[in-house]
PDB file of C-alpha atoms in Angstrom:
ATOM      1  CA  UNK P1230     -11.545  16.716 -26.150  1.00  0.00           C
ATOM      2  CA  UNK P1231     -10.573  18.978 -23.476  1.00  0.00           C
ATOM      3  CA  UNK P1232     -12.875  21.401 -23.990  1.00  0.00           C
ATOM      4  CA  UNK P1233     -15.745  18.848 -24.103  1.00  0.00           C
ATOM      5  CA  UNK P1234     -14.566  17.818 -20.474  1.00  0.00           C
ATOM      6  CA  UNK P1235     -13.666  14.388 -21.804  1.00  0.00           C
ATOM      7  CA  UNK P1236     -10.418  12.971 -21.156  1.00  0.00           C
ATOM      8  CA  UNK P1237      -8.186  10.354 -22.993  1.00  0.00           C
ATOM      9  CA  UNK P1238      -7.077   7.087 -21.566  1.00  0.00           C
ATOM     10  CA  UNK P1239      -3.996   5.400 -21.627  1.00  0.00           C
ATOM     11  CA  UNK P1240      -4.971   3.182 -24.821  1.00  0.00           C
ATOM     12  CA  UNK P1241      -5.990   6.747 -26.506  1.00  0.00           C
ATOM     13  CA  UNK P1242      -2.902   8.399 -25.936  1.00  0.00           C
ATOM     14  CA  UNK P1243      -0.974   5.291 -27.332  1.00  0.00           C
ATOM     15  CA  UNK P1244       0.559   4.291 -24.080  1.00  0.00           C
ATOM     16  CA  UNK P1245       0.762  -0.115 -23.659  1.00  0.00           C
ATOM     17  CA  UNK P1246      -1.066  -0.220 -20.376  1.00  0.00           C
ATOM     18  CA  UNK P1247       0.836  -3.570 -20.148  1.00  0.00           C
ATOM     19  CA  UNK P1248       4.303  -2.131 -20.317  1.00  0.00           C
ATOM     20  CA  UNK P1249       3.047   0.675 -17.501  1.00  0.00           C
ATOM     21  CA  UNK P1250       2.009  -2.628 -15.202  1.00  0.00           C
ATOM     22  CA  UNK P1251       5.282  -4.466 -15.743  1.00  0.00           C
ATOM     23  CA  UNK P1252       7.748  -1.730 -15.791  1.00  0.00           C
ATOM     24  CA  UNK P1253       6.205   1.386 -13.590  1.00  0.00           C
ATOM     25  CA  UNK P1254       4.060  -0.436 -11.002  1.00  0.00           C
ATOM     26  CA  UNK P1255       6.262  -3.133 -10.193  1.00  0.00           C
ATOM     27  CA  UNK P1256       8.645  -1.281  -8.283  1.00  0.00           C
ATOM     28  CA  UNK P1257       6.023   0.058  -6.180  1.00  0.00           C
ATOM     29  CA  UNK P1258       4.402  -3.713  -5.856  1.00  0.00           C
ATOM     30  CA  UNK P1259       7.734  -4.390  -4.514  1.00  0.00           C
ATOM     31  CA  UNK P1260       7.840  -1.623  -1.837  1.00  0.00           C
ATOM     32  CA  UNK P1261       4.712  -2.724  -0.600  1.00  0.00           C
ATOM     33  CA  UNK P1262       5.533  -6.582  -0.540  1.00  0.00           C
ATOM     34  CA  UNK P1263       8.318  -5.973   1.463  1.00  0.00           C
ATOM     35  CA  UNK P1264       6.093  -3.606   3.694  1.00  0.00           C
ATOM     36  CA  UNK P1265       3.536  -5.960   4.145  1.00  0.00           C
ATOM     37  CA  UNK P1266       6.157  -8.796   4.980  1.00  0.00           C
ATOM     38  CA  UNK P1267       7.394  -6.308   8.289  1.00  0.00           C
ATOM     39  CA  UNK P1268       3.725  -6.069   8.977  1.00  0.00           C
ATOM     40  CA  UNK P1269       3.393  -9.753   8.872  1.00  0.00           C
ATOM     41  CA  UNK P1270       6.038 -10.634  11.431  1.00  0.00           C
ATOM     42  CA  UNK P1271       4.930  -8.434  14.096  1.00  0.00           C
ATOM     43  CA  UNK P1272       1.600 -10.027  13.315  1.00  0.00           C
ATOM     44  CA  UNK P1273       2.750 -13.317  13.804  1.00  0.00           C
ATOM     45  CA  UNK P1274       4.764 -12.387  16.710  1.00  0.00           C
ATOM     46  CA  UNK P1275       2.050 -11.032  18.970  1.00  0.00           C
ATOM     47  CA  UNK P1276      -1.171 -13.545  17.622  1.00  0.00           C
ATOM     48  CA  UNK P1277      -2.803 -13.461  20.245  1.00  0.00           C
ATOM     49  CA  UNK P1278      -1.303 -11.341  23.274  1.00  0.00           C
ATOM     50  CA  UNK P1279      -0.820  -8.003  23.830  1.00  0.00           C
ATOM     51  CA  UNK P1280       0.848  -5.906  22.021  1.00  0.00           C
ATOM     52  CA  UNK P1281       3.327  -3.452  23.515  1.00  0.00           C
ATOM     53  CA  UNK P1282       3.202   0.528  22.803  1.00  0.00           C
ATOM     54  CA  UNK P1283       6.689   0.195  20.599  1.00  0.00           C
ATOM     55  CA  UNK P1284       4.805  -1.957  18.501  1.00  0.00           C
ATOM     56  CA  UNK P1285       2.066   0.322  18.095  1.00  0.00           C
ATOM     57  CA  UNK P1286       4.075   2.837  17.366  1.00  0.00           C
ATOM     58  CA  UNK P1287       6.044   0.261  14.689  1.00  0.00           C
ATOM     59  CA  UNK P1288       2.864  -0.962  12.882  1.00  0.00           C
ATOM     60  CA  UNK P1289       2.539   3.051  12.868  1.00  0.00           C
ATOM     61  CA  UNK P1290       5.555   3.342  10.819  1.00  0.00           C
ATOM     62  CA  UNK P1291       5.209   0.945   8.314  1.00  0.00           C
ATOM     63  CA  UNK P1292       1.361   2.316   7.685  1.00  0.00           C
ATOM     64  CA  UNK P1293       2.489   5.244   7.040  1.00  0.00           C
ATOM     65  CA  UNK P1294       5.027   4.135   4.650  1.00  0.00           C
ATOM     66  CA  UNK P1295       2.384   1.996   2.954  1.00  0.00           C
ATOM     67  CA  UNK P1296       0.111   5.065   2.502  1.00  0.00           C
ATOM     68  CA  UNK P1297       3.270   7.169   0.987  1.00  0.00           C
ATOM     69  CA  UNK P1298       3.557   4.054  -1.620  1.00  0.00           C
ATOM     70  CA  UNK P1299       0.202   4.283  -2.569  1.00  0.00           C
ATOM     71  CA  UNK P1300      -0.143   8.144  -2.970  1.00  0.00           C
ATOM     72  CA  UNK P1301       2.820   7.729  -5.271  1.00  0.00           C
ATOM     73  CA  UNK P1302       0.477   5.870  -7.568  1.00  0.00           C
ATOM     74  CA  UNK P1303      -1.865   8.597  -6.845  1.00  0.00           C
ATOM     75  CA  UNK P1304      -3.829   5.482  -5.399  1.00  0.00           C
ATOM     76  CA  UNK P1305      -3.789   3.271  -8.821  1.00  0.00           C
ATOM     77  CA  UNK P1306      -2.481   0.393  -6.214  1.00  0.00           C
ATOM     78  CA  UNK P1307      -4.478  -0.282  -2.964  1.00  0.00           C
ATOM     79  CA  UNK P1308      -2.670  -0.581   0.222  1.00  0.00           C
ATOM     80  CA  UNK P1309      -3.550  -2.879   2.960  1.00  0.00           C
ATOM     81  CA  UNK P1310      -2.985  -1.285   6.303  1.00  0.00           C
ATOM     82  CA  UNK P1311      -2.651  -2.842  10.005  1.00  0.00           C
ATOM     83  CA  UNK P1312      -4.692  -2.068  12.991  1.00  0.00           C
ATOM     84  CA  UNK P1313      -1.802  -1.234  15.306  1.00  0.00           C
ATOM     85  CA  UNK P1314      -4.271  -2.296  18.347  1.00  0.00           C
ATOM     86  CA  UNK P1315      -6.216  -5.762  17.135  1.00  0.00           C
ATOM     87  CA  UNK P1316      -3.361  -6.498  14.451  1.00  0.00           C
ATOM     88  CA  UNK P1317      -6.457  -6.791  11.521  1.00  0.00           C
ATOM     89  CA  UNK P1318      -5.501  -5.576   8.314  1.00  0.00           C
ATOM     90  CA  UNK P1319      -7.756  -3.665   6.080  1.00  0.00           C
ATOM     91  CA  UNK P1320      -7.948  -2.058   3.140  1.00  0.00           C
ATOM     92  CA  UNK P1321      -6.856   1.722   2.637  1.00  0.00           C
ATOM     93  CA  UNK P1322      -9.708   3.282   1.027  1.00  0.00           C
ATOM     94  CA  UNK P1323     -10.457   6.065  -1.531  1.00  0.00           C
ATOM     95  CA  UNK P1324     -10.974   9.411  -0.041  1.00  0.00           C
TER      96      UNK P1324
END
């Protein structure tokens, strides 16, 4: 197969895709819920005001964890990033 360019997936190899969701992505599902809970209380915190440079630079932080999540899953989950400056959350995307 290899040498056609063709490659196997998980159910070809023999792996139980369902074990690989409940065993190997859940720990990562729970890194990000608990990411995306710290990116939820600033958000409620400054609804509507201003929000101060430290912040910023926390929303920063817990992006960047988010992204180091979801390269460890070599992007098989999707994070949801924050918009330090407007406090809208969007998608990370491919690329």
């Amino acid at each position: 197969m290899a040498k056609l360019g063709a490659s196997y997936s998980l159910a070809d190899l023999g792996v139980d895709t369902s074990l690989m969701n409940q065993e190997l992505v859940k720990p990562f599902e729970k890194k990000l819920d608990a990411l995306y809970a710290q990116q939820n209380k600033i958000s409620d915190k400054y609804k509507n005001r201003t929000i101060p440079i430290a912040a910023q630079k926390e929303i920063e932080a817990i992006n960047k964890k988010i992204t180091d999540v979801v390269e460890q899953t070599q992007r098989n989950l999707k994070g949801v990033l924050m918009n330090e400056k407007m406090i809208k959350q969007a998608r990370l995307s491919d690329g």
